[in-house]
Amino acid sequence: MEDITRQNGDYWEAMAAHRRGVTVEYLQSGGEVVSPEELAVIGPVDGRRFLHVAASVGDAALSLALQGARAVAVDIAPSHVETGRAKAAELGIDVEFQVGDMTALRADLTGFDTIYISWGGLCWVPDLRAWVADMATRLTPGGRLVIAEHHPVWEVLSVTGPDQLTLSASYFEQEWIGPRDLAKEPQVVKELGLEWRPHKAFVWNLGDVISAFLEAGLVVVALRESQVPQMYAGFTHAGHLPATYVAAAERPSGH
Ligand SMILES: C[S@@+](CC[C@H](N)C(=O)[O-])C[C@H]1O[C@@H](n2cnc3c(N)ncnc32)[C@H](O)[C@@H]1O
């Protein structure tokens, strides 16, 4: 495992004991975990084989399994995986949880209709092209790699005062320009004031994502950008800025 990934794994494991995700009752009552926008791109769920990587406590995999998917959830932090397994047991559903590095997945994790990464997962991939190329080989022909993420424009901008936006990182170079924006730290870090630990995340811009799809021989089937004004709280014109995106690409049939 690369040093960066090991360090990032330790960073997440230190937080994992404090992260529970949504409640089992919420999942049982059909509460939304994967949004309609994501589901529109994922396509049919029932009976399909689904892999969620950087899955945290596996809420998306659990939610999709409740909708009929055969789901596997992989995360590098063992405590996240334990929490997910306990939730699956409580729900009485069969979701396979694995501790693993998404940049070095087990060879037998293959033949998926959907591979999905979401909401703060992609930034832990150090080499996007290599990672997408590997995911492409794990899809069935016609299967989709779906990325639902914070928009890279949001990643590099910080609201630093009323109606004041500051560039905190480069859209192109993944270098921090200004101080780290605490608003973008994981919720538990903010809530519990956990001690800072070394870690390294990457900003992948939309050109990087689309280029990686194309170089892997995938066919781009969706790229939807959305505004989420509360993600730029304090900035009046937040509705004019992208906050999230969903991108998807398909392995061509016959490949
Ligand atoms: C912000 S959380 C993702 C949240 C999740 N997608 C959700 O919506 O609940 C980031 C996750 O990435 C995991 N992670 C970081 N590096 C990883 C790696 N190399 N392989 C697998 N998981 C990784 C962390 O343990 C953490 O659970």
Short mmCIF file of C-alpha atoms and ligand atoms in Angstrom, two decimals:
data_model
loop_
_atom_site.label_atom_id
_atom_site.label_comp_id
_atom_site.label_asym_id
_atom_site.label_seq_id
_atom_site.Cartn_x
_atom_site.Cartn_y
_atom_site.Cartn_z
CA MET A 1 0.00 0.00 0.00
CA GLU A 2 1.31 3.49 -0.83
CA ASP A 3 2.39 5.59 2.16
CA ILE A 4 -0.19 8.28 1.33
CA THR A 5 -2.99 5.69 1.36
CA ARG A 6 -1.78 4.13 4.63
CA GLN A 7 -1.70 7.56 6.25
CA ASN A 8 -5.17 8.39 4.92
CA GLY A 9 -6.45 5.05 6.22
CA ASP A 10 -5.12 5.86 9.71
CA TYR A 11 -6.73 9.30 9.51
CA TRP A 12 -10.12 7.74 8.73
CA GLU A 13 -9.83 4.91 11.25
CA ALA A 14 -9.25 7.51 14.00
CA MET A 15 -12.61 9.06 13.06
CA ALA A 16 -14.49 5.90 12.24
CA ALA A 17 -15.48 5.03 15.79
CA HIS A 18 -17.43 8.32 15.89
CA ARG A 19 -19.20 7.89 12.56
CA ARG A 20 -22.45 5.92 12.53
CA GLY A 21 -24.21 7.20 9.38
CA VAL A 22 -28.00 7.07 9.28
CA THR A 23 -29.99 4.93 11.69
CA VAL A 24 -31.28 1.46 10.92
CA GLU A 25 -34.81 2.79 11.51
CA TYR A 26 -34.22 5.46 8.86
CA LEU A 27 -33.10 2.81 6.37
CA GLN A 28 -36.01 0.52 7.30
CA SER A 29 -38.50 3.30 6.70
CA GLY A 30 -37.12 3.84 3.18
CA GLY A 31 -35.27 7.06 4.06
CA GLU A 32 -33.30 8.59 1.21
CA VAL A 33 -29.57 7.82 1.12
CA VAL A 34 -28.92 7.71 -2.62
CA SER A 35 -30.66 10.72 -4.19
CA PRO A 36 -33.10 10.50 -7.12
CA GLU A 37 -30.47 12.30 -9.28
CA GLU A 38 -27.94 9.55 -8.51
CA LEU A 39 -30.50 6.78 -8.98
CA ALA A 40 -31.42 8.21 -12.39
CA VAL A 41 -27.81 7.70 -13.46
CA ILE A 42 -27.31 4.37 -11.67
CA GLY A 43 -30.32 2.92 -13.50
CA PRO A 44 -32.16 -0.24 -12.42
CA VAL A 45 -31.19 -1.53 -8.96
CA ASP A 46 -33.21 -4.69 -8.33
CA GLY A 47 -31.11 -7.82 -8.82
CA ARG A 48 -28.07 -5.85 -10.03
CA ARG A 49 -24.55 -6.37 -8.68
CA PHE A 50 -23.32 -3.20 -7.01
CA LEU A 51 -19.92 -2.21 -5.57
CA HIS A 52 -19.57 0.88 -3.37
CA VAL A 53 -15.95 1.86 -2.71
CA ALA A 54 -14.81 4.24 0.03
CA ALA A 55 -18.21 3.25 1.35
CA SER A 56 -17.74 4.47 4.93
CA VAL A 57 -20.37 2.69 7.06
CA GLY A 58 -22.09 1.43 3.91
CA ASP A 59 -25.36 3.36 4.09
CA ALA A 60 -25.67 3.58 0.28
CA ALA A 61 -24.99 -0.13 -0.15
CA LEU A 62 -27.51 -0.96 2.59
CA SER A 63 -30.12 1.32 1.06
CA LEU A 64 -29.63 -0.17 -2.43
CA ALA A 65 -29.67 -3.71 -1.00
CA LEU A 66 -33.04 -2.91 0.56
CA GLN A 67 -34.14 -1.98 -2.99
CA GLY A 68 -33.01 -5.40 -4.26
CA ALA A 69 -29.35 -4.87 -5.22
CA ARG A 70 -26.66 -7.47 -4.49
CA ALA A 71 -24.24 -5.10 -2.84
CA VAL A 72 -20.61 -5.12 -1.77
CA ALA A 73 -19.19 -2.26 0.32
CA VAL A 74 -15.44 -1.70 0.68
CA ASP A 75 -13.74 0.77 3.00
CA ILE A 76 -10.20 1.13 4.27
CA ALA A 77 -11.20 1.89 7.89
CA PRO A 78 -12.00 -1.36 9.77
CA SER A 79 -14.30 0.39 12.27
CA HIS A 80 -16.47 1.74 9.44
CA VAL A 81 -16.79 -1.77 8.06
CA GLU A 82 -17.71 -3.18 11.49
CA THR A 83 -20.44 -0.56 11.87
CA GLY A 84 -21.79 -1.41 8.42
CA ARG A 85 -21.79 -5.14 9.14
CA ALA A 86 -23.67 -4.57 12.40
CA LYS A 87 -26.30 -2.50 10.57
CA ALA A 88 -26.72 -5.19 7.88
CA ALA A 89 -27.21 -7.80 10.64
CA GLU A 90 -29.78 -5.61 12.38
CA LEU A 91 -31.62 -5.09 9.09
CA GLY A 92 -31.41 -8.83 8.36
CA ILE A 93 -29.98 -8.23 4.87
CA ASP A 94 -27.05 -9.67 3.06
CA VAL A 95 -24.49 -6.99 2.16
CA GLU A 96 -20.88 -8.06 1.85
CA PHE A 97 -18.61 -5.68 3.77
CA GLN A 98 -14.86 -5.79 3.16
CA VAL A 99 -11.95 -3.89 4.63
CA GLY A 100 -9.88 -2.89 1.61
CA ASP A 101 -7.97 -0.26 -0.28
CA MET A 102 -9.95 0.86 -3.33
CA THR A 103 -6.68 1.43 -5.19
CA ALA A 104 -5.69 -2.23 -4.69
CA LEU A 105 -8.94 -4.17 -4.64
CA ARG A 106 -9.05 -7.95 -4.40
CA ALA A 107 -8.91 -9.59 -7.85
CA ASP A 108 -12.21 -11.40 -7.29
CA LEU A 109 -14.13 -8.12 -6.89
CA THR A 110 -15.29 -8.08 -10.48
CA GLY A 111 -18.39 -8.44 -12.67
CA PHE A 112 -20.31 -5.45 -11.31
CA ASP A 113 -23.26 -3.73 -12.98
CA THR A 114 -22.47 -0.56 -11.04
CA ILE A 115 -19.35 0.67 -9.30
CA TYR A 116 -20.12 3.74 -7.25
CA ILE A 117 -18.04 6.27 -5.32
CA SER A 118 -19.58 9.20 -3.53
CA TRP A 119 -19.42 12.31 -1.37
CA GLY A 120 -15.82 12.64 -0.35
CA GLY A 121 -14.58 9.32 -1.71
CA LEU A 122 -12.82 10.29 -4.97
CA CYS A 123 -10.46 12.76 -3.28
CA TRP A 124 -8.64 9.78 -1.66
CA VAL A 125 -7.59 8.33 -5.02
CA PRO A 126 -3.98 9.42 -5.67
CA ASP A 127 -3.84 8.36 -9.35
CA LEU A 128 -7.23 8.88 -10.98
CA ARG A 129 -6.37 7.48 -14.42
CA ALA A 130 -4.97 4.25 -13.01
CA TRP A 131 -7.91 3.87 -10.66
CA VAL A 132 -10.61 4.42 -13.32
CA ALA A 133 -8.79 2.01 -15.67
CA ASP A 134 -8.86 -0.64 -12.93
CA MET A 135 -12.56 -0.03 -12.12
CA ALA A 136 -13.39 -0.35 -15.85
CA THR A 137 -12.05 -3.93 -15.85
CA ARG A 138 -14.34 -4.80 -12.93
CA LEU A 139 -17.55 -3.80 -14.73
CA THR A 140 -19.72 -6.14 -16.74
CA PRO A 141 -20.16 -5.06 -20.39
CA GLY A 142 -22.80 -2.33 -20.19
CA GLY A 143 -21.95 -1.76 -16.50
CA ARG A 144 -21.46 1.78 -15.17
CA LEU A 145 -18.91 3.60 -13.07
CA VAL A 146 -20.85 6.31 -11.22
CA ILE A 147 -19.21 9.20 -9.39
CA ALA A 148 -21.35 11.49 -7.19
CA GLU A 149 -19.13 14.12 -5.66
CA HIS A 150 -18.52 17.57 -4.35
CA HIS A 151 -17.78 19.79 -7.33
CA PRO A 152 -14.09 20.66 -7.79
CA VAL A 153 -15.07 24.36 -8.06
CA TRP A 154 -16.58 24.09 -4.57
CA GLU A 155 -13.47 22.24 -3.39
CA VAL A 156 -11.20 25.15 -4.32
CA LEU A 157 -13.40 28.02 -3.16
CA SER A 158 -13.96 29.12 0.43
CA VAL A 159 -16.49 31.59 1.77
CA THR A 160 -14.28 33.75 3.97
CA GLY A 161 -16.76 36.52 4.88
CA PRO A 162 -20.15 37.91 3.89
CA ASP A 163 -20.22 37.65 0.09
CA GLN A 164 -16.50 37.02 0.03
CA LEU A 165 -15.08 34.06 -1.88
CA THR A 166 -11.41 33.12 -1.66
CA LEU A 167 -9.47 30.62 -3.70
CA SER A 168 -8.06 28.06 -1.28
CA ALA A 169 -6.58 25.58 -3.76
CA SER A 170 -5.70 25.32 -7.43
CA TYR A 171 -8.31 23.81 -9.77
CA PHE A 172 -5.46 22.41 -11.84
CA GLU A 173 -2.49 21.64 -9.63
CA GLN A 174 -4.08 20.26 -6.45
CA GLU A 175 -1.92 22.62 -4.42
CA TRP A 176 -3.25 24.52 -1.42
CA ILE A 177 -3.03 28.25 -2.07
CA GLY A 178 -4.73 29.56 1.04
CA PRO A 179 -5.24 28.06 4.49
CA ARG A 180 -7.14 24.77 4.71
CA ASP A 181 -10.88 25.48 4.82
CA LEU A 182 -12.19 23.94 8.04
CA ALA A 183 -15.74 24.04 6.63
CA LYS A 184 -14.67 21.16 4.37
CA GLU A 185 -13.30 18.91 7.09
CA PRO A 186 -15.38 15.79 7.90
CA GLN A 187 -18.35 16.51 10.17
CA VAL A 188 -16.91 14.58 13.14
CA VAL A 189 -13.68 16.58 13.03
CA LYS A 190 -15.70 19.78 13.32
CA GLU A 191 -18.12 18.43 15.93
CA LEU A 192 -15.68 16.59 18.18
CA GLY A 193 -12.64 18.77 17.62
CA LEU A 194 -10.57 15.64 16.99
CA GLU A 195 -6.83 16.10 16.89
CA TRP A 196 -5.45 16.90 13.40
CA ARG A 197 -3.72 13.95 11.74
CA PRO A 198 -1.66 13.97 8.58
CA HIS A 199 -3.62 13.07 5.45
CA LYS A 200 -3.60 13.99 1.78
CA ALA A 201 -6.66 14.47 -0.38
CA PHE A 202 -6.70 15.31 -4.10
CA VAL A 203 -8.92 17.66 -6.10
CA TRP A 204 -9.87 15.95 -9.37
CA ASN A 205 -11.38 18.45 -11.78
CA LEU A 206 -14.07 17.56 -14.32
CA GLY A 207 -11.52 17.42 -17.16
CA ASP A 208 -9.52 14.87 -15.15
CA VAL A 209 -12.64 12.76 -14.57
CA ILE A 210 -13.85 12.78 -18.18
CA SER A 211 -10.32 12.19 -19.54
CA ALA A 212 -9.88 9.23 -17.18
CA PHE A 213 -13.20 7.74 -18.38
CA LEU A 214 -12.22 8.12 -22.04
CA GLU A 215 -8.70 6.77 -21.59
CA ALA A 216 -10.14 3.70 -19.87
CA GLY A 217 -12.27 3.03 -22.99
CA LEU A 218 -15.52 3.94 -21.22
CA VAL A 219 -18.41 5.78 -22.85
CA VAL A 220 -19.49 8.89 -20.95
CA VAL A 221 -23.23 8.69 -20.33
CA ALA A 222 -23.82 11.50 -17.80
CA LEU A 223 -22.31 14.63 -16.39
CA ARG A 224 -24.72 16.67 -14.29
CA GLU A 225 -23.63 19.66 -12.21
CA SER A 226 -25.88 21.03 -9.47
CA GLN A 227 -26.12 24.06 -7.29
CA VAL A 228 -26.57 23.58 -3.53
CA PRO A 229 -26.64 27.14 -2.15
CA GLN A 230 -26.14 26.08 1.48
CA MET A 231 -22.73 24.68 0.54
CA TYR A 232 -21.64 28.30 0.00
CA ALA A 233 -23.44 29.64 3.08
CA GLY A 234 -22.86 33.39 3.39
CA PHE A 235 -22.48 33.96 -0.36
CA THR A 236 -25.57 35.59 -1.87
CA HIS A 237 -25.06 34.34 -5.41
CA ALA A 238 -24.37 30.73 -4.39
CA GLY A 239 -27.08 29.58 -6.81
CA HIS A 240 -24.79 30.57 -9.67
CA LEU A 241 -22.00 28.24 -8.63
CA PRO A 242 -21.70 24.46 -9.01
CA ALA A 243 -21.61 22.56 -5.71
CA THR A 244 -21.95 18.88 -6.66
CA TYR A 245 -21.85 16.68 -9.74
CA VAL A 246 -22.82 13.21 -10.85
CA ALA A 247 -20.77 11.66 -13.65
CA ALA A 248 -21.11 8.21 -15.15
CA ALA A 249 -19.47 6.16 -17.85
CA GLU A 250 -20.32 2.76 -19.28
CA ARG A 251 -18.19 -0.18 -20.32
CA PRO A 252 -19.16 -0.80 -23.93
CA SER A 253 -20.89 -4.12 -24.62
CA GLY A 254 -18.54 -6.57 -26.24
CA HIS A 255 -15.45 -5.17 -24.44
C1 LIG B 1 -16.12 11.10 3.29
S1 LIG B 1 -16.11 9.36 3.51
C2 LIG B 1 -17.17 8.78 2.21
C3 LIG B 1 -18.58 8.88 2.59
C4 LIG B 1 -19.47 7.90 1.87
N1 LIG B 1 -19.33 7.92 0.46
C5 LIG B 1 -20.89 8.20 2.23
O1 LIG B 1 -21.59 8.82 1.40
O2 LIG B 1 -21.28 7.86 3.35
C6 LIG B 1 -14.56 8.87 2.86
C7 LIG B 1 -14.31 7.39 3.06
O3 LIG B 1 -13.23 6.98 2.25
C8 LIG B 1 -12.54 5.93 2.92
N2 LIG B 1 -11.26 5.77 2.26
C9 LIG B 1 -10.23 6.66 2.20
N3 LIG B 1 -9.22 6.13 1.46
C10 LIG B 1 -9.63 4.91 1.03
C11 LIG B 1 -9.05 3.88 0.23
N4 LIG B 1 -7.84 4.03 -0.30
N5 LIG B 1 -9.75 2.75 0.01
C12 LIG B 1 -10.99 2.58 0.54
N6 LIG B 1 -11.59 3.51 1.32
C13 LIG B 1 -10.93 4.67 1.55
C14 LIG B 1 -12.53 6.42 4.36
O4 LIG B 1 -12.28 5.41 5.30
C15 LIG B 1 -13.94 7.01 4.48
O5 LIG B 1 -14.87 6.07 4.96
#
